[in-house]
Short mmCIF file of C-alpha atoms in Angstrom, two decimals:
data_model
loop_
_atom_site.label_atom_id
_atom_site.label_comp_id
_atom_site.label_asym_id
_atom_site.label_seq_id
_atom_site.Cartn_x
_atom_site.Cartn_y
_atom_site.Cartn_z
CA UNK T 1 -140.45 -21.41 -30.06
CA UNK T 2 -136.92 -22.45 -28.50
CA UNK T 3 -133.85 -21.40 -30.27
CA UNK T 4 -132.70 -24.95 -30.22
CA UNK T 5 -135.94 -26.04 -32.18
CA UNK T 6 -135.17 -23.02 -34.76
CA UNK T 7 -131.52 -24.31 -34.99
CA UNK T 8 -132.75 -27.91 -35.79
CA UNK T 9 -135.52 -26.73 -38.07
CA UNK T 10 -132.79 -24.67 -40.20
CA UNK T 11 -130.61 -27.73 -40.12
CA UNK T 12 -133.20 -30.03 -41.41
CA UNK T 13 -134.23 -27.40 -43.94
CA UNK T 14 -130.59 -26.87 -45.31
CA UNK T 15 -130.16 -30.52 -45.62
CA UNK T 16 -133.24 -30.94 -47.56
CA UNK T 17 -132.36 -28.05 -50.15
CA UNK T 18 -128.99 -29.69 -50.48
CA UNK T 19 -130.31 -33.15 -50.73
CA UNK T 20 -132.85 -32.63 -53.34
CA UNK T 21 -130.56 -31.59 -56.21
CA UNK T 22 -128.00 -34.24 -54.96
CA UNK T 23 -130.61 -36.96 -55.26
CA UNK T 24 -131.77 -35.54 -58.65
CA UNK T 25 -128.01 -35.42 -59.96
CA UNK T 26 -127.32 -38.98 -58.90
CA UNK T 27 -130.59 -40.05 -60.59
CA UNK T 28 -129.67 -38.20 -63.79
CA UNK T 29 -126.02 -39.73 -63.59
CA UNK T 30 -127.30 -43.26 -63.32
CA UNK T 31 -129.66 -42.63 -66.15
CA UNK T 32 -127.10 -41.02 -68.25
CA UNK T 33 -124.72 -43.44 -67.44
CA UNK T 34 -126.70 -46.49 -68.88
CA UNK T 35 -126.85 -44.34 -72.29
CA UNK T 36 -123.34 -43.54 -72.05
CA UNK T 37 -122.26 -47.35 -71.31
CA UNK T 38 -124.29 -48.37 -74.44
CA UNK T 39 -122.68 -45.40 -76.71
CA UNK T 40 -119.42 -46.48 -75.22
CA UNK T 41 -119.84 -50.09 -76.22
CA UNK T 42 -120.90 -49.03 -79.63
CA UNK T 43 -117.89 -46.80 -80.17
CA UNK T 44 -115.74 -49.35 -78.78
CA UNK T 45 -116.98 -52.09 -81.30
CA UNK T 46 -116.79 -49.47 -84.24
CA UNK T 47 -113.11 -48.72 -83.18
CA UNK T 48 -112.21 -52.13 -83.19
CA UNK T 49 -113.96 -52.56 -86.49
CA UNK T 50 -111.95 -49.65 -87.90
CA UNK T 51 -108.63 -51.30 -86.76
CA UNK T 52 -109.38 -54.45 -88.43
CA UNK T 53 -110.70 -52.69 -91.56
CA UNK T 54 -107.48 -50.75 -91.94
CA UNK T 55 -105.24 -54.05 -91.15
CA UNK T 56 -107.16 -55.78 -93.94
CA UNK T 57 -106.94 -52.89 -96.29
CA UNK T 58 -103.15 -52.28 -95.63
CA UNK T 59 -102.51 -55.90 -95.83
CA UNK T 60 -104.22 -56.58 -99.21
CA UNK T 61 -103.23 -53.45 -100.88
CA UNK T 62 -99.28 -54.31 -100.13
CA UNK T 63 -99.99 -57.77 -101.64
CA UNK T 64 -101.71 -56.53 -104.81
CA UNK T 65 -98.89 -53.85 -104.87
CA UNK T 66 -96.29 -56.74 -105.10
CA UNK T 67 -98.42 -58.85 -107.46
CA UNK T 68 -98.75 -55.97 -109.86
CA UNK T 69 -95.08 -55.18 -109.75
CA UNK T 70 -94.43 -59.16 -110.76
CA UNK T 71 -97.44 -59.15 -113.33
CA UNK T 72 -96.02 -56.20 -115.19
CA UNK T 73 -92.52 -57.35 -115.26
CA UNK T 74 -91.67 -58.30 -118.81
CA UNK T 75 -89.95 -61.60 -117.74
CA UNK T 76 -93.36 -62.89 -116.22
CA UNK T 77 -95.24 -62.50 -119.50
CA UNK T 78 -92.22 -64.12 -121.39
CA UNK T 79 -92.56 -67.05 -118.80
CA UNK T 80 -96.34 -67.32 -118.97
CA UNK T 81 -96.12 -67.66 -122.97
CA UNK T 82 -93.02 -69.80 -123.23
CA UNK T 83 -92.91 -73.57 -123.81
CA UNK T 84 -91.72 -75.46 -120.64
CA UNK T 85 -88.19 -76.14 -121.87
CA UNK T 86 -87.55 -72.28 -122.44
CA UNK T 87 -89.04 -70.86 -119.20
CA UNK T 88 -86.47 -68.97 -117.30
CA UNK T 89 -85.79 -70.53 -113.94
CA UNK T 90 -84.94 -66.98 -112.55
CA UNK T 91 -88.65 -66.32 -112.47
CA UNK T 92 -89.39 -68.93 -109.86
CA UNK T 93 -86.50 -67.53 -107.72
CA UNK T 94 -88.25 -64.19 -108.07
CA UNK T 95 -91.39 -65.77 -106.69
CA UNK T 96 -89.47 -67.26 -103.77
CA UNK T 97 -88.10 -63.88 -102.94
CA UNK T 98 -91.68 -62.21 -102.43
CA UNK T 99 -91.87 -64.25 -99.08
CA UNK T 100 -89.03 -62.36 -97.81
CA UNK T 101 -91.06 -59.00 -98.58
CA UNK T 102 -93.93 -60.29 -96.39
CA UNK T 103 -91.99 -62.27 -93.87
CA UNK T 104 -94.12 -65.36 -94.14
CA UNK T 105 -94.32 -68.60 -96.44
CA UNK T 106 -97.43 -68.13 -98.08
CA UNK T 107 -97.61 -69.48 -101.79
CA UNK T 108 -97.08 -67.51 -104.73
CA UNK T 109 -98.32 -69.00 -108.13
CA UNK T 110 -97.88 -68.38 -111.97
CA UNK T 111 -100.90 -69.61 -113.96
CA UNK T 112 -101.44 -69.44 -117.67
CA UNK T 113 -104.48 -68.77 -120.00
CA UNK T 114 -105.76 -72.25 -119.67
CA UNK T 115 -105.59 -72.44 -115.87
CA UNK T 116 -102.55 -74.51 -115.74
CA UNK T 117 -100.10 -73.72 -112.99
CA UNK T 118 -96.68 -73.07 -114.26
CA UNK T 119 -94.93 -72.31 -111.04
CA UNK T 120 -95.33 -72.30 -107.40
CA UNK T 121 -93.40 -71.61 -104.16
CA UNK T 122 -94.57 -74.49 -101.99
CA UNK T 123 -93.81 -78.24 -102.49
CA UNK T 124 -97.23 -79.06 -103.68
CA UNK T 125 -98.09 -80.36 -107.14
CA UNK T 126 -99.17 -77.96 -110.06
CA UNK T 127 -102.90 -78.27 -110.59
CA UNK T 128 -105.38 -76.67 -113.15
CA UNK T 129 -107.73 -74.02 -111.66
CA UNK T 130 -109.90 -73.42 -114.57
CA UNK T 131 -113.09 -73.86 -112.36
CA UNK T 132 -112.03 -71.21 -110.11
CA UNK T 133 -113.76 -68.11 -110.10
CA UNK T 134 -110.54 -66.00 -109.52
CA UNK T 135 -109.19 -67.51 -112.46
CA UNK T 136 -112.13 -66.36 -114.73
CA UNK T 137 -111.91 -62.67 -113.19
CA UNK T 138 -108.22 -62.82 -114.33
CA UNK T 139 -108.99 -63.80 -117.80
CA UNK T 140 -111.50 -61.12 -118.08
CA UNK T 141 -108.60 -58.57 -116.91
CA UNK T 142 -109.74 -57.93 -113.36
CA UNK T 143 -107.73 -57.91 -110.22
CA UNK T 144 -109.63 -59.88 -107.54
CA UNK T 145 -109.71 -61.14 -103.78
CA UNK T 146 -111.51 -64.28 -103.26
CA UNK T 147 -113.91 -65.28 -100.62
CA UNK T 148 -112.74 -68.09 -98.25
CA UNK T 149 -111.55 -71.18 -100.23
CA UNK T 150 -110.15 -74.60 -99.32
CA UNK T 151 -106.86 -74.88 -100.82
CA UNK T 152 -106.68 -77.89 -103.38
CA UNK T 153 -103.16 -78.51 -102.50
CA UNK T 154 -103.20 -78.62 -98.70
CA UNK T 155 -106.78 -78.43 -97.76
CA UNK T 156 -106.09 -75.29 -95.50
CA UNK T 157 -108.64 -72.18 -95.32
CA UNK T 158 -107.12 -69.20 -97.86
CA UNK T 159 -108.00 -66.46 -99.72
CA UNK T 160 -106.36 -65.86 -103.34
CA UNK T 161 -105.45 -62.47 -104.49
CA UNK T 162 -104.66 -62.40 -108.08
CA UNK T 163 -103.40 -59.89 -110.58
CA UNK T 164 -103.75 -60.62 -114.33
CA UNK T 165 -100.60 -60.64 -116.76
CA UNK T 166 -101.31 -58.78 -119.91
CA UNK T 167 -99.53 -59.25 -123.31
CA UNK T 168 -98.70 -56.51 -125.56
CA UNK T 169 -102.20 -56.13 -127.06
CA UNK T 170 -103.50 -55.72 -123.42
CA UNK T 171 -105.07 -59.11 -123.16
CA UNK T 172 -104.94 -61.25 -120.32
CA UNK T 173 -102.63 -64.44 -120.96
CA UNK T 174 -102.25 -65.61 -117.32
CA UNK T 175 -102.27 -64.55 -113.86
CA UNK T 176 -99.94 -64.06 -110.79
CA UNK T 177 -101.69 -65.43 -107.73
CA UNK T 178 -100.74 -65.24 -103.94
CA UNK T 179 -102.59 -67.76 -101.51
CA UNK T 180 -103.10 -65.90 -98.37
CA UNK T 181 -103.33 -68.19 -95.30
CA UNK T 182 -105.99 -66.92 -92.85
CA UNK T 183 -104.22 -67.91 -89.83
CA UNK T 184 -102.26 -64.52 -89.56
CA UNK T 185 -105.68 -62.75 -89.69
CA UNK T 186 -107.09 -65.23 -87.00
CA UNK T 187 -104.21 -64.35 -84.90
CA UNK T 188 -104.74 -60.64 -85.26
CA UNK T 189 -108.49 -60.79 -84.43
CA UNK T 190 -107.86 -62.93 -81.30
CA UNK T 191 -105.20 -60.46 -79.86
CA UNK T 192 -107.86 -57.43 -80.64
CA UNK T 193 -110.69 -59.42 -78.81
CA UNK T 194 -111.30 -59.36 -75.13
CA UNK T 195 -112.98 -61.53 -72.49
CA UNK T 196 -116.21 -59.60 -73.17
CA UNK T 197 -116.03 -58.55 -76.65
CA UNK T 198 -115.72 -60.96 -79.75
CA UNK T 199 -114.60 -59.76 -83.08
CA UNK T 200 -115.25 -61.86 -86.28
CA UNK T 201 -114.86 -61.46 -89.99
CA UNK T 202 -116.83 -62.94 -92.89
CA UNK T 203 -116.43 -63.02 -96.46
CA UNK T 204 -118.84 -61.72 -98.97
CA UNK T 205 -121.13 -64.88 -98.88
CA UNK T 206 -121.29 -64.90 -95.24
CA UNK T 207 -118.50 -67.56 -94.68
CA UNK T 208 -116.38 -67.17 -91.49
CA UNK T 209 -112.91 -65.90 -92.22
CA UNK T 210 -111.64 -65.14 -88.83
CA UNK T 211 -113.18 -65.31 -85.33
CA UNK T 212 -111.77 -64.56 -81.83
CA UNK T 213 -113.21 -67.80 -80.26
CA UNK T 214 -112.53 -70.20 -83.33
CA UNK T 215 -109.55 -72.03 -84.94
CA UNK T 216 -109.50 -72.13 -88.59
CA UNK T 217 -106.67 -74.87 -89.21
CA UNK T 218 -109.34 -77.18 -90.65
CA UNK T 219 -110.76 -77.30 -93.93
CA UNK T 220 -114.34 -76.30 -92.80
CA UNK T 221 -116.38 -73.38 -94.09
CA UNK T 222 -118.65 -71.98 -91.30
CA UNK T 223 -121.45 -69.95 -92.66
CA UNK T 224 -122.86 -66.90 -90.78
CA UNK T 225 -125.29 -65.62 -93.49
CA UNK T 226 -128.13 -65.58 -91.26
CA UNK T 227 -126.61 -63.19 -88.71
CA UNK T 228 -128.58 -59.97 -89.14
CA UNK T 229 -125.46 -57.74 -88.94
CA UNK T 230 -123.73 -59.68 -91.80
CA UNK T 231 -126.83 -59.25 -93.98
CA UNK T 232 -127.02 -55.43 -93.01
CA UNK T 233 -123.20 -55.10 -93.93
CA UNK T 234 -123.41 -56.81 -96.98
CA UNK T 235 -126.24 -54.48 -97.94
CA UNK T 236 -123.75 -51.67 -97.60
CA UNK T 237 -124.83 -50.36 -94.02
CA UNK T 238 -122.58 -49.56 -91.22
CA UNK T 239 -123.70 -49.23 -87.52
CA UNK T 240 -125.00 -51.17 -84.47
CA UNK T 241 -127.95 -53.23 -83.88
CA UNK T 242 -129.29 -55.27 -80.99
CA UNK T 243 -129.49 -59.22 -81.60
CA UNK T 244 -130.07 -62.38 -79.70
CA UNK T 245 -126.91 -64.92 -80.81
CA UNK T 246 -125.62 -67.89 -79.28
CA UNK T 247 -122.76 -67.77 -76.89
CA UNK T 248 -119.38 -69.62 -77.52
CA UNK T 249 -121.02 -71.50 -80.48
CA UNK T 250 -123.45 -73.31 -78.14
CA UNK T 251 -127.21 -73.28 -77.62
CA UNK T 252 -127.24 -70.70 -74.97
CA UNK T 253 -128.33 -67.38 -76.33
CA UNK T 254 -127.54 -63.76 -75.13
CA UNK T 255 -128.77 -60.40 -76.37
CA UNK T 256 -125.84 -58.72 -77.91
CA UNK T 257 -124.98 -55.27 -79.09
CA UNK T 258 -123.35 -55.81 -82.57
CA UNK T 259 -121.27 -53.41 -84.45
CA UNK T 260 -120.84 -54.10 -88.19
CA UNK T 261 -118.99 -52.42 -90.98
CA UNK T 262 -117.86 -53.56 -94.53
CA UNK T 263 -114.21 -53.55 -95.99
CA UNK T 264 -114.50 -51.88 -99.43
CA UNK T 265 -111.34 -53.86 -101.06
CA UNK T 266 -112.32 -57.19 -100.07
CA UNK T 267 -116.03 -57.06 -99.56
CA UNK T 268 -115.83 -58.69 -96.29
CA UNK T 269 -117.92 -58.02 -93.28
CA UNK T 270 -116.25 -56.97 -89.96
CA UNK T 271 -118.42 -57.49 -86.78
CA UNK T 272 -118.02 -56.79 -83.15
CA UNK T 273 -120.24 -58.46 -80.64
CA UNK T 274 -120.74 -57.61 -76.86
CA UNK T 275 -123.27 -59.05 -74.53
CA UNK T 276 -125.47 -56.66 -72.71
CA UNK T 277 -124.70 -58.59 -69.65
CA UNK T 278 -121.11 -57.07 -69.55
CA UNK T 279 -122.62 -53.65 -70.50
CA UNK T 280 -125.04 -54.04 -67.38
CA UNK T 281 -122.36 -55.00 -65.07
CA UNK T 282 -120.40 -51.70 -65.74
CA UNK T 283 -123.58 -50.09 -65.06
CA UNK T 284 -124.29 -51.67 -61.75
CA UNK T 285 -120.55 -51.00 -60.60
CA UNK T 286 -120.93 -47.49 -61.37
CA UNK T 287 -124.30 -47.23 -59.46
CA UNK T 288 -122.55 -48.71 -56.51
CA UNK T 289 -120.03 -46.31 -56.77
CA UNK T 290 -122.54 -43.30 -57.08
CA UNK T 291 -124.38 -44.60 -54.18
CA UNK T 292 -121.26 -45.00 -52.00
CA UNK T 293 -120.14 -41.38 -52.97
CA UNK T 294 -123.59 -40.08 -52.41
CA UNK T 295 -123.74 -41.53 -48.90
CA UNK T 296 -120.54 -39.78 -48.12
CA UNK T 297 -121.77 -36.54 -49.64
CA UNK T 298 -124.88 -36.75 -47.42
CA UNK T 299 -123.14 -37.27 -44.20
CA UNK T 300 -120.99 -34.37 -45.26
CA UNK T 301 -124.14 -32.31 -46.07
CA UNK T 302 -125.41 -33.01 -42.95
CA UNK T 303 -122.37 -31.91 -40.94
CA UNK T 304 -122.25 -28.74 -43.20
CA UNK T 305 -126.10 -27.98 -42.76
CA UNK T 306 -125.57 -28.25 -38.73
CA UNK T 307 -122.61 -25.82 -38.94
CA UNK T 308 -124.21 -23.38 -41.09
CA UNK T 309 -127.34 -23.55 -39.07
CA UNK T 310 -125.25 -22.95 -35.75
CA UNK T 311 -123.41 -19.75 -37.44
CA UNK T 312 -126.90 -18.52 -38.68
CA UNK T 313 -128.44 -18.53 -35.36
CA UNK T 314 -125.65 -17.45 -33.37
CA UNK T 315 -126.42 -13.74 -34.18
CA UNK T 316 -130.02 -14.28 -33.54
CA UNK T 317 -129.33 -15.85 -30.00
CA UNK T 318 -127.11 -12.60 -29.42
CA UNK T 319 -130.14 -10.16 -30.64
CA UNK T 320 -132.70 -12.40 -28.51
CA UNK T 321 -130.46 -12.01 -25.58
CA UNK T 322 -130.26 -8.13 -25.90
CA UNK T 323 -133.97 -7.98 -26.45
CA UNK T 324 -134.51 -9.91 -23.45
CA UNK T 325 -132.61 -7.58 -21.49
CA UNK T 326 -134.22 -4.69 -23.20
CA UNK T 327 -137.45 -5.95 -22.02
CA UNK T 328 -136.15 -5.97 -18.59
CA UNK T 329 -134.75 -2.46 -19.11
CA UNK T 330 -131.44 -3.73 -18.77
CA UNK T 331 -130.40 -3.96 -22.34
CA UNK T 332 -128.29 -1.41 -24.55
CA UNK T 333 -130.52 -0.12 -27.58
CA UNK T 334 -127.39 1.27 -29.16
CA UNK T 335 -125.84 -2.27 -29.03
CA UNK T 336 -128.84 -3.85 -30.34
CA UNK T 337 -128.97 -1.56 -33.52
CA UNK T 338 -125.53 -2.19 -34.26
CA UNK T 339 -126.24 -6.02 -34.64
CA UNK T 340 -129.32 -5.18 -36.87
CA UNK T 341 -129.49 -4.91 -40.72
CA UNK T 342 -128.05 -1.60 -41.05
CA UNK T 343 -124.38 -2.98 -39.71
CA UNK T 344 -124.69 -5.74 -42.23
CA UNK T 345 -125.72 -3.45 -45.07
CA UNK T 346 -122.66 -1.32 -44.09
CA UNK T 347 -120.20 -4.35 -44.14
CA UNK T 348 -121.66 -5.61 -47.45
CA UNK T 349 -121.08 -1.77 -48.78
CA UNK T 350 -117.56 -1.78 -47.45
CA UNK T 351 -116.91 -5.38 -48.88
CA UNK T 352 -118.22 -4.01 -52.15
CA UNK T 353 -116.08 -0.95 -52.08
CA UNK T 354 -112.87 -3.16 -51.55
CA UNK T 355 -113.87 -5.38 -54.48
CA UNK T 356 -114.58 -2.52 -56.65
CA UNK T 357 -111.25 -0.78 -55.89
CA UNK T 358 -109.25 -3.98 -56.27
CA UNK T 359 -111.01 -4.68 -59.87
CA UNK T 360 -110.20 -1.23 -60.72
CA UNK T 361 -106.38 -1.40 -59.79
CA UNK T 362 -106.49 -4.82 -61.75
CA UNK T 363 -107.92 -3.34 -64.77
CA UNK T 364 -105.53 -0.17 -64.59
CA UNK T 365 -102.70 -2.58 -64.14
CA UNK T 366 -103.67 -4.69 -67.38
CA UNK T 367 -104.87 -2.07 -70.10
CA UNK T 368 -103.06 0.47 -71.69
CA UNK T 369 -105.04 3.63 -70.56
CA UNK T 370 -104.61 5.82 -74.02
CA UNK T 371 -105.95 2.79 -76.24
CA UNK T 372 -107.90 0.62 -73.85
CA UNK T 373 -106.02 -2.34 -75.37
CA UNK T 374 -104.06 -4.85 -73.47
CA UNK T 375 -100.53 -3.44 -72.33
CA UNK T 376 -97.70 -5.11 -73.09
CA UNK T 377 -97.03 -7.31 -69.79
CA UNK T 378 -100.85 -8.43 -69.98
CA UNK T 379 -100.51 -9.23 -73.84
CA UNK T 380 -97.25 -11.24 -73.55
CA UNK T 381 -98.84 -13.22 -70.38
CA UNK T 382 -102.09 -14.03 -72.08
CA UNK T 383 -100.21 -14.87 -75.32
CA UNK T 384 -97.94 -17.21 -73.73
CA UNK T 385 -100.56 -19.11 -71.88
CA UNK T 386 -102.82 -19.22 -75.16
CA UNK T 387 -100.05 -20.87 -76.98
CA UNK T 388 -99.11 -23.03 -74.52
CA UNK T 389 -102.69 -24.53 -74.33
CA UNK T 390 -102.98 -24.92 -77.86
CA UNK T 391 -103.15 -28.49 -79.28
CA UNK T 392 -100.39 -29.80 -81.53
CA UNK T 393 -100.95 -28.66 -85.15
CA UNK T 394 -103.21 -25.44 -84.23
CA UNK T 395 -102.56 -22.64 -86.38
CA UNK T 396 -102.17 -19.07 -84.85
CA UNK T 397 -100.57 -16.21 -86.35
CA UNK T 398 -99.01 -13.15 -84.40
CA UNK T 399 -99.12 -9.99 -86.07
CA UNK T 400 -96.82 -6.98 -85.28
CA UNK T 401 -97.94 -3.36 -86.63
CA UNK T 402 -95.64 -0.25 -86.47
CA UNK T 403 -97.32 2.82 -87.72
CA UNK T 404 -95.00 4.79 -90.09
CA UNK T 405 -94.09 8.29 -89.86
CA UNK T 406 -95.61 8.61 -86.18
CA UNK T 407 -92.75 10.52 -85.10
CA UNK T 408 -93.22 13.12 -87.73
CA UNK T 409 -96.79 13.49 -86.72
CA UNK T 410 -95.99 14.38 -82.93
CA UNK T 411 -93.08 16.54 -84.23
CA UNK T 412 -95.30 18.35 -86.93
CA UNK T 413 -98.79 18.26 -85.37
CA UNK T 414 -98.04 17.61 -81.64
CA UNK T 415 -98.26 15.11 -79.14
CA UNK T 416 -101.91 15.70 -78.58
CA UNK T 417 -102.69 14.58 -82.34
CA UNK T 418 -100.38 11.93 -81.92
CA UNK T 419 -102.25 10.49 -78.91
CA UNK T 420 -105.57 10.85 -80.73
CA UNK T 421 -104.15 9.04 -83.61
CA UNK T 422 -103.07 5.96 -81.36
CA UNK T 423 -106.46 5.75 -79.60
CA UNK T 424 -108.14 6.10 -83.03
CA UNK T 425 -105.87 3.38 -84.31
CA UNK T 426 -106.73 1.10 -81.38
CA UNK T 427 -110.52 1.54 -82.01
CA UNK T 428 -109.83 0.41 -85.47
CA UNK T 429 -108.13 -2.87 -84.23
CA UNK T 430 -110.76 -3.41 -81.81
CA UNK T 431 -113.54 -3.40 -84.41
CA UNK T 432 -111.33 -5.41 -86.97
CA UNK T 433 -110.61 -8.64 -84.61
CA UNK T 434 -112.90 -10.82 -82.82
CA UNK T 435 -113.47 -10.64 -79.15
CA UNK T 436 -111.38 -13.90 -78.68
CA UNK T 437 -108.18 -12.39 -80.43
CA UNK T 438 -105.60 -10.82 -78.32
CA UNK T 439 -105.17 -7.06 -79.24
CA UNK T 440 -102.44 -5.19 -77.43
CA UNK T 441 -100.28 -1.88 -77.69
CA UNK T 442 -96.37 -2.28 -76.70
CA UNK T 443 -95.96 1.52 -76.44
CA UNK T 444 -95.14 4.10 -78.70
CA UNK T 445 -96.61 3.33 -82.26
CA UNK T 446 -96.24 -0.71 -81.94
CA UNK T 447 -99.42 -2.77 -81.69
CA UNK T 448 -99.73 -6.53 -81.51
CA UNK T 449 -102.41 -9.17 -82.24
CA UNK T 450 -102.71 -12.83 -81.73
CA UNK T 451 -105.11 -14.78 -84.01
CA UNK T 452 -105.57 -18.21 -82.55
CA UNK T 453 -107.08 -21.31 -83.93
CA UNK T 454 -107.01 -20.20 -87.78
CA UNK T 455 -107.67 -22.33 -90.83
CA UNK T 456 -104.68 -21.24 -92.48
CA UNK T 457 -102.58 -18.08 -93.22
CA UNK T 458 -105.00 -16.39 -95.47
CA UNK T 459 -107.17 -14.84 -92.86
CA UNK T 460 -104.11 -13.34 -91.14
CA UNK T 461 -102.92 -11.92 -94.68
CA UNK T 462 -106.52 -10.56 -95.27
CA UNK T 463 -106.64 -8.99 -91.77
CA UNK T 464 -103.11 -7.52 -92.30
CA UNK T 465 -104.28 -5.96 -95.67
CA UNK T 466 -107.20 -4.45 -93.75
CA UNK T 467 -104.93 -3.03 -91.07
CA UNK T 468 -102.77 -1.29 -93.98
CA UNK T 469 -105.70 0.08 -95.54
CA UNK T 470 -107.12 1.36 -92.33
CA UNK T 471 -104.04 3.10 -91.07
CA UNK T 472 -104.01 5.32 -94.25
CA UNK T 473 -107.34 6.65 -93.09
CA UNK T 474 -106.79 7.53 -89.54
CA UNK T 475 -105.35 10.95 -90.29
CA UNK T 476 -107.19 12.46 -93.01
CA UNK T 477 -107.47 15.96 -93.98
CA UNK T 478 -103.67 16.44 -93.33
CA UNK T 479 -101.19 16.70 -96.23
CA UNK T 480 -98.17 17.48 -94.17
CA UNK T 481 -97.78 13.96 -92.74
CA UNK T 482 -99.06 10.51 -94.38
CA UNK T 483 -99.45 7.70 -91.88
CA UNK T 484 -99.17 4.37 -93.08
CA UNK T 485 -98.45 0.79 -91.36
CA UNK T 486 -95.72 -1.86 -91.61
CA UNK T 487 -96.88 -5.24 -90.69
CA UNK T 488 -95.05 -8.42 -90.00
CA UNK T 489 -96.54 -11.89 -89.32
CA UNK T 490 -95.51 -15.29 -87.96
CA UNK T 491 -97.32 -18.47 -87.70
CA UNK T 492 -97.41 -21.68 -85.70
CA UNK T 493 -96.12 -24.29 -86.09
CA UNK T 494 -94.20 -22.90 -89.20
CA UNK T 495 -92.24 -20.18 -87.35
CA UNK T 496 -92.27 -21.99 -83.93
CA UNK T 497 -94.75 -22.78 -81.22
CA UNK T 498 -93.90 -20.27 -78.30
CA UNK T 499 -94.41 -16.52 -78.15
CA UNK T 500 -90.50 -15.57 -78.14
CA UNK T 501 -90.10 -17.66 -81.40
CA UNK T 502 -93.30 -15.96 -83.08
CA UNK T 503 -92.32 -12.47 -81.84
CA UNK T 504 -88.96 -12.70 -83.06
CA UNK T 505 -89.97 -13.58 -86.53
CA UNK T 506 -92.72 -11.05 -86.59
CA UNK T 507 -90.85 -8.34 -85.41
CA UNK T 508 -87.86 -9.04 -88.05
CA UNK T 509 -90.46 -9.20 -90.53
CA UNK T 510 -91.63 -5.61 -89.67
CA UNK T 511 -88.21 -4.17 -90.11
CA UNK T 512 -87.90 -5.89 -93.43
CA UNK T 513 -91.06 -3.80 -94.39
CA UNK T 514 -89.42 -0.56 -93.24
CA UNK T 515 -86.20 -1.25 -95.04
CA UNK T 516 -88.23 -1.86 -98.35
CA UNK T 517 -89.96 1.40 -97.97
CA UNK T 518 -92.73 0.94 -95.38
CA UNK T 519 -96.47 0.63 -96.04
CA UNK T 520 -96.60 -3.18 -96.62
CA UNK T 521 -96.96 -6.49 -95.25
CA UNK T 522 -94.38 -9.47 -94.90
CA UNK T 523 -95.28 -13.00 -93.97
CA UNK T 524 -92.32 -14.48 -92.05
CA UNK T 525 -89.17 -14.50 -94.40
CA UNK T 526 -91.34 -14.06 -97.52
CA UNK T 527 -91.37 -11.28 -99.96
CA UNK T 528 -92.87 -8.07 -98.87
CA UNK T 529 -96.40 -7.76 -100.15
CA UNK T 530 -96.69 -3.83 -101.01
CA UNK T 531 -100.20 -2.10 -100.28
CA UNK T 532 -101.57 -0.19 -103.38
#
């Protein structure tokens, strides 16, 4: 077999080995992208629904809050019960000022127990609304948000928000009403929609409240009760379904991904529709991108395979040449053996030794030799990096520990006993904390711990109490010196979000414990907790 043939076959082999997983990855990407695109469309639809839902809730709650304030005003009750000639005109001025609160011109109305409107803020005549459902709800003492109505005064589509007015016997004697013009909500829905996504709102009986493709300036109620998403939402469900619906109000129909939910305060249904045609367009665009990138990667794979094959067969060609010369009795057997496996093995061993030495040097530079914990420089570096990578609002605690009476141990029992005590205390800390926690020794009898991503300060306090309890047990059987621990704690974001701020507070807390008699815990600037 020619060497050229070996090199070519090795090139093809390497190319195929790389090609198969690449094709699998591209295929998996395309399949996963279809599912991901649908999931993204569902998430986008539910997100738009949530935005509309919050907008409706916030707007109606603000309206009802103002209506409640007016309804509970004694002047409103007096106005409702008084005869026409005794009604205070100041009440009408109060109603007019509410438009300044909402920055609109929606109509405010006061109605008596007979359904007769007593005052309204627009120029239209007063009417009787006894036949309206919202009036009966008010007379039964209930606040109410109506479905879509055609205003009797101006024939515009509105929804009515009403709050009953109660007398001293807690009986409804009238109501305060606000006619909410749906044009503002219509504009909000239009702005939230996009070219490939439409949003709509229906009331509790399926009448259209707002739609990204409709204008609601006419006095026409458009029913959507046959829409399956409306029916599902009215039944109290929330989610996404596939449905075949008309496009742009015409006869043409398309398969749609429909997300639906229900607003609790009004009982209205919020729907987001997106045609699968747009979803497939996104998938095709991503597929073309994947194919182009895949083609570029295949070309690069071919070059890399050829390069690797060339490098891999270079020594084979050299060995073949030497073998040929050896067969002609002109080769050098020593040179041939130096190109064999023994040399490669020795090279691998040399690299392994170099790497092992490097790792050993790095470990020695990072670890406190006496306790096996992180040394000061390494702990500070890792702590700063951890805190800088935390998301806003992450709760982390820095614990600084100082062993009490450690100098007396060295002076009385000797440095060998002191070193053994530090080693044992390091083992206690190693067992007490999680592998993900940072535990280090700063030198002498000072230890530090970083607890990251905690639910609150309770865990840090619990660990501190266990540290104090454990410190009393590391030197048993000796009455001359009693070892204890003084512990200071600081936490993010209460005491800062960087290492320097946290350490300064925790270190200051340790000194507070020392000054108050040692053997205790201090959290930030709070009172020292004494161990029993």
